Tab-separated table of C-alpha atoms in Angstrom:
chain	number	residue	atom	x	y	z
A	1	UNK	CA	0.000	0.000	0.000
A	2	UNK	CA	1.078	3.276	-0.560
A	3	UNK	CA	1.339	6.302	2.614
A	4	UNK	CA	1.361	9.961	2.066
A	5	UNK	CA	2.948	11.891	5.025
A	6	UNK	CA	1.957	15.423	4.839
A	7	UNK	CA	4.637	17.747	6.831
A	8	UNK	CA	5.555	20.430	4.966
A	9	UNK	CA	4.184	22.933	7.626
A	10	UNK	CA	6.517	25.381	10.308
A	11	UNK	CA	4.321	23.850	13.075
A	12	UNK	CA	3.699	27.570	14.567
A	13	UNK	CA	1.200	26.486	17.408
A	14	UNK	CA	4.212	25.320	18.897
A	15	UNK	CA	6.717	27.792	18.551
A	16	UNK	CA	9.094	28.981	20.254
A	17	UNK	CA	9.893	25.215	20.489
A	18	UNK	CA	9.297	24.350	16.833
A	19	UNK	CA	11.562	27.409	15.735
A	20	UNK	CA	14.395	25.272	15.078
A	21	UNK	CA	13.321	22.134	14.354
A	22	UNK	CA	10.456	20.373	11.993
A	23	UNK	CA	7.694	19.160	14.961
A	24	UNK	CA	7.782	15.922	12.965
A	25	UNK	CA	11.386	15.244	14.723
A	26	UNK	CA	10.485	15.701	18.078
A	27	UNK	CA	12.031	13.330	19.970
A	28	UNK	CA	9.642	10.777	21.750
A	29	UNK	CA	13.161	9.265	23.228
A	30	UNK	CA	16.826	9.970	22.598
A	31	UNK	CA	16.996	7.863	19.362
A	32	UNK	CA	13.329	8.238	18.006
A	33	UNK	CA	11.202	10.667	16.266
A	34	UNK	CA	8.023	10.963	15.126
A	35	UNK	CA	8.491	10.191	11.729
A	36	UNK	CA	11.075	7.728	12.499
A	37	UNK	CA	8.426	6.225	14.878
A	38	UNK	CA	5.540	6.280	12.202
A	39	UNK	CA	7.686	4.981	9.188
A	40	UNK	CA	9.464	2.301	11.233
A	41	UNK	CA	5.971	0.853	12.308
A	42	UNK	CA	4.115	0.708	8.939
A	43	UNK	CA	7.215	-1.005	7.207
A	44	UNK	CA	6.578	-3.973	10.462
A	45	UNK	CA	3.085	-4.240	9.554
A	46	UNK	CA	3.047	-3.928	5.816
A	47	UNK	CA	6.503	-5.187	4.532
A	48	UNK	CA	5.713	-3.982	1.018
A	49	UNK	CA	4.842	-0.339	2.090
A	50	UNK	CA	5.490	2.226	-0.212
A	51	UNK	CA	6.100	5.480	1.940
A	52	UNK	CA	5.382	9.022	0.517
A	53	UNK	CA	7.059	12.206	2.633
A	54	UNK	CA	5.748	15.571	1.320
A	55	UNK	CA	8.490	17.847	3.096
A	56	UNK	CA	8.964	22.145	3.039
A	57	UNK	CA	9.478	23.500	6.303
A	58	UNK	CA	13.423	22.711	7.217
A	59	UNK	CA	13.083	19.809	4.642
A	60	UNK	CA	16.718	19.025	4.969
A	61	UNK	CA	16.511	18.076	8.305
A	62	UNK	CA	13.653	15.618	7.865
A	63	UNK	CA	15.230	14.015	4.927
A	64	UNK	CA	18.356	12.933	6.756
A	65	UNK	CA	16.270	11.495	9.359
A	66	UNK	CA	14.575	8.223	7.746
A	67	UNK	CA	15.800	6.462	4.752
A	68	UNK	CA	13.940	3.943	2.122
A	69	UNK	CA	10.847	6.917	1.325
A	70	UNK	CA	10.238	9.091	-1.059
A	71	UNK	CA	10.545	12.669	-0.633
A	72	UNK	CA	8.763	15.112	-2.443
A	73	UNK	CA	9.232	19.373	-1.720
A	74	UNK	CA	6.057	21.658	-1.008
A	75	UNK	CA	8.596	25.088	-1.995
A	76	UNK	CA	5.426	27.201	-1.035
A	77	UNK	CA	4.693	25.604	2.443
A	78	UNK	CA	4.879	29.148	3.588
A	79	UNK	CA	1.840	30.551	2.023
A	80	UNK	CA	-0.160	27.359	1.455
A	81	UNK	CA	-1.918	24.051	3.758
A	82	UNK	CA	-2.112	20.289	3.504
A	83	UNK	CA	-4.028	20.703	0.402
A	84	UNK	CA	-1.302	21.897	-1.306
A	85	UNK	CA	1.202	19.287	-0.122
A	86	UNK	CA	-1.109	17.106	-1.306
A	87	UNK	CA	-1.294	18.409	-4.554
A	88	UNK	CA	2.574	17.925	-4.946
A	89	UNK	CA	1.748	14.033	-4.084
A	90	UNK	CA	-1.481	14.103	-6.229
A	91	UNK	CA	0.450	11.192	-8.802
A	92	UNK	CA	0.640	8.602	-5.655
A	93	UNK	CA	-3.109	8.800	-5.678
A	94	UNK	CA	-3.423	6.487	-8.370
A	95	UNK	CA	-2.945	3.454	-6.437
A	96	UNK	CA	-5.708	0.715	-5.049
A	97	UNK	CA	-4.656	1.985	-1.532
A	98	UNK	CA	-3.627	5.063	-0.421
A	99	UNK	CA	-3.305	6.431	3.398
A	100	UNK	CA	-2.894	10.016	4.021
A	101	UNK	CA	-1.438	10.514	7.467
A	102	UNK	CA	-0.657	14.437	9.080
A	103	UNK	CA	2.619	14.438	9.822
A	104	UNK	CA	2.021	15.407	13.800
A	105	UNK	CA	0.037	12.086	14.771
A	106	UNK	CA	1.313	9.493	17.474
A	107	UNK	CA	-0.769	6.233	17.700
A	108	UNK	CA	-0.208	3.367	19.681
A	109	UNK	CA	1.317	0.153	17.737
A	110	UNK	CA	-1.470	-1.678	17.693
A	111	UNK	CA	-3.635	0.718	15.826
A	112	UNK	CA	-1.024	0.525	13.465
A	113	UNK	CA	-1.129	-2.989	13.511
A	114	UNK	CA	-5.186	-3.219	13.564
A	115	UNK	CA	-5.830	-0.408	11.138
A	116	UNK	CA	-3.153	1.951	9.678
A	117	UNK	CA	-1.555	-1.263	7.546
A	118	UNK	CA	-4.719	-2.975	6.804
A	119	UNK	CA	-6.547	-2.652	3.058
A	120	UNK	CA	-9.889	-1.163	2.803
A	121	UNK	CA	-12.618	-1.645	0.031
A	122	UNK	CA	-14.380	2.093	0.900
A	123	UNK	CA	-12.992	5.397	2.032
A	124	UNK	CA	-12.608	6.106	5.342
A	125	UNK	CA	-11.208	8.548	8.034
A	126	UNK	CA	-10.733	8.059	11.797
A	127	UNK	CA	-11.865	9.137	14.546
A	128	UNK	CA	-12.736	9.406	18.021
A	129	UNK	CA	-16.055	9.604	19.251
A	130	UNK	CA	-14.903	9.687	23.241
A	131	UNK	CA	-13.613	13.303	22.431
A	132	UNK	CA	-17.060	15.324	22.610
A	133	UNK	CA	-15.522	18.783	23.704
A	134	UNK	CA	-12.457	20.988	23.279
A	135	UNK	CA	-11.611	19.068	19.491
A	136	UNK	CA	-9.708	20.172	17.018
A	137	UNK	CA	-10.954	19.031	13.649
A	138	UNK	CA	-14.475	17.895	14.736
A	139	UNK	CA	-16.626	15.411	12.739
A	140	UNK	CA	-20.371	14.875	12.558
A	141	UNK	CA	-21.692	11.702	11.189
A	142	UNK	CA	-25.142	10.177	10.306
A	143	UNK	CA	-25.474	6.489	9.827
A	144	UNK	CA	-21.904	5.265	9.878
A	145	UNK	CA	-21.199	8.419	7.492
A	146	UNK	CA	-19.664	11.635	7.821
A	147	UNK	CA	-22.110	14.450	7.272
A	148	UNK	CA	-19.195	17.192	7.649
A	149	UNK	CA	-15.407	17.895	9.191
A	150	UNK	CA	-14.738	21.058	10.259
A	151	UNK	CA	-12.638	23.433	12.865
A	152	UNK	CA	-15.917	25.185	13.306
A	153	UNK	CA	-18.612	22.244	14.722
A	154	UNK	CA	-19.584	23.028	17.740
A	155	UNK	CA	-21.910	19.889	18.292
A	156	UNK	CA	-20.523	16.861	16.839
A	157	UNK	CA	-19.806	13.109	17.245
A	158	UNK	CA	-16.135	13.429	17.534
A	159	UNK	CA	-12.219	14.184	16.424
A	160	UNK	CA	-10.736	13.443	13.626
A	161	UNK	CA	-7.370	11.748	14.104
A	162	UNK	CA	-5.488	12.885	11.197
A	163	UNK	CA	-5.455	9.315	9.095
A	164	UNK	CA	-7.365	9.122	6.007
A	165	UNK	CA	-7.373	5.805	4.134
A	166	UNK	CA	-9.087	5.314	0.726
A	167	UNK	CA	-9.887	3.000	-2.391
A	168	UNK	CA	-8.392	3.282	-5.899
A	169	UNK	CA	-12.286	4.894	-6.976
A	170	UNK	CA	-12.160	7.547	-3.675
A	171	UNK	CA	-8.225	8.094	-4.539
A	172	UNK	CA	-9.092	9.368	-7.694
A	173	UNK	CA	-11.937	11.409	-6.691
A	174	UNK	CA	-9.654	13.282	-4.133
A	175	UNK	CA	-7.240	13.844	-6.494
A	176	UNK	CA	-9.575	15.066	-9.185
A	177	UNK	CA	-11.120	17.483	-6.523
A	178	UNK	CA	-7.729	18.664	-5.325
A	179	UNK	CA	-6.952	19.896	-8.539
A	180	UNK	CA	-9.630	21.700	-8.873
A	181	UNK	CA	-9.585	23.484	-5.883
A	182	UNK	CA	-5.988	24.318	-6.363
A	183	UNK	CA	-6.730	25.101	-9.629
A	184	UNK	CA	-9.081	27.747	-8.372
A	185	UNK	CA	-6.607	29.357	-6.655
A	186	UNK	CA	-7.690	27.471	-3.105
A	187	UNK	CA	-3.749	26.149	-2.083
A	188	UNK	CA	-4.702	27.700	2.082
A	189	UNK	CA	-7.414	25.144	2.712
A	190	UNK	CA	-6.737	22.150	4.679
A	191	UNK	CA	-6.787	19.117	2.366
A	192	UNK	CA	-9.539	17.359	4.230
A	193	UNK	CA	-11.656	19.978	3.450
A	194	UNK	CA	-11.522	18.887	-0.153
A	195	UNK	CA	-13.272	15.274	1.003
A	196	UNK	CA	-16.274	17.858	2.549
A	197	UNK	CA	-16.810	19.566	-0.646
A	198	UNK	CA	-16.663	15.997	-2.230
A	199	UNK	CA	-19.424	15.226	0.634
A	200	UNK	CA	-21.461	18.311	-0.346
A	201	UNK	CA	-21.324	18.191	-4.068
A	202	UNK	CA	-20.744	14.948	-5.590
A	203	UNK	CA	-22.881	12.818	-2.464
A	204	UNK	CA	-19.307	11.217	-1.809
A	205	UNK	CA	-19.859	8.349	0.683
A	206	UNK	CA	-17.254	9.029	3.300
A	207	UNK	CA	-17.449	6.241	6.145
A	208	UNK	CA	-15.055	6.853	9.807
A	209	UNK	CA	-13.522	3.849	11.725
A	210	UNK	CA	-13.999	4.755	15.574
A	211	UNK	CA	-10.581	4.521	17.608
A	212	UNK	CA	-11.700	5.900	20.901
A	213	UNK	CA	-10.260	2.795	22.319
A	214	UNK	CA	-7.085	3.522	21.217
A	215	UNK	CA	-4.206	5.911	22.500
A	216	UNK	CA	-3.447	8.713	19.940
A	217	UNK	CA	-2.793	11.961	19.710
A	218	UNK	CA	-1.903	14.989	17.703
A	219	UNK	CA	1.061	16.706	18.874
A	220	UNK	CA	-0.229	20.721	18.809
A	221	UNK	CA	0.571	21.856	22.353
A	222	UNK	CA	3.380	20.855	25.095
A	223	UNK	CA	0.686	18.597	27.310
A	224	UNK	CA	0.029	16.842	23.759
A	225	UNK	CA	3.907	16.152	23.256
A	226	UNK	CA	3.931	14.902	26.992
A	227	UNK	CA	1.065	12.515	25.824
A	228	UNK	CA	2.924	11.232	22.838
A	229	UNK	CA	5.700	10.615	24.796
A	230	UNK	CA	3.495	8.387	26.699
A	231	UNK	CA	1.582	6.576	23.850
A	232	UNK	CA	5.291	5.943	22.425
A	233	UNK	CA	6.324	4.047	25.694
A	234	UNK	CA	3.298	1.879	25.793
A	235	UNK	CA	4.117	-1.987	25.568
């Protein structure tokens, strides 16, 4: 399967810290990263993983730290979002199975051993329906679908987790809509928002895999980088 790691950003929620470095190298121990971590995992559970690293912020840096992926550059990572790095990576779309990961997200092992490395047969994204307050990117869902993702819910079901894994057919819708919306000048949006509009517009059929009994988190603040210290030194 193929894996699209989407890190081009400066990670400016956590400056100062994240001045210097990428926030995808913070160390959960003296040896291992988050990348490191993430790559390391998905090539134990899926020896035939084909790993994609969209890069811009400090790029160098990131591409001495794991070997065996493919690096590809976002050069405007200043003035654009995911959607953009995504855009870069839009060719590794055409594949039967594709999982988009944000490049700040700490799981436990066995999701990645449950979930990340497994194939699907529909497009889905994860989340975590035991998160009902205070979430980031915040998903409401209707009959084992997503109605809508956004920053702005309010009232919903629960977080997105910052995995997205999809079929060849929802691959190539993503990518077609991606395009578009770049196309039409919209390179700031996050890249999830792209699988709303599909939602909206083209009645896309986006289905959600509930990990709330999983340890995860996305590594935005300093309690959250205490946490995925945590999650990394779970047995």
């Amino acid at each position: 399967m193929k894996y699209i790691f989407l890190m081009a950003g400066k990670g400016s929620r956590l400056h100062p810290l994240t001045l210097s470095y990428p926030k995808s190298l913070y160390k959960l121990d003296k040896d291992t990263s988050i990348l490191k971590r993430m790559v390391s995992l998905i090539k134990k559970y899926d020896a035939e993983a084909e790993i994609i690293v969209v890069v811009g912020f400090m790029c160098e840096k990131i591409m001495e730290e794991v070997s065996g992926v493919q690096f590809l550059y976002n050069p405007f990572y200043e003035v654009t979002n995911s959607i953009a790095s995504l855009w870069f990576a839009r060719n590794c779309l055409e594949s039967d199975n594709v999982t988009i990961i944000n490049g700040d997200i700490v799981v436990e092992e066995k999701l990645v051993r449950d979930y990340v490395c497994c194939r699907v047969d529909r497009p889905e994204v994860l989340i975590d329906s035991s998160i009902k307050n205070s979430g980031d990117y915040n998903v409401q869902v209707n009959n084992g679908r997503i109605l809508v993702m956004s920053k702005e819910l309010e009232d919903y079901y629960g977080e997105y987790a910052g995995i997205t894994k999809l079929d060849r057919e929802s691959a190539m819708r993503l990518r077609q809509c991606v395009e578009q919306m770049v196309g039409n000048g919209m390179y700031d949006q996050w890249y999830e928002n792209a699988l709303v509009q599909m939602i909206f517009n083209e009645d896309f059929n986006l289905y959600y895999k509930d990990i709330s009994e999983y340890k995860w988190t996305e590594v935005d603040c300093v309690s959250d980088m205490l946490l995925a210290k945590q999650i990394h030194a779970l047995l």
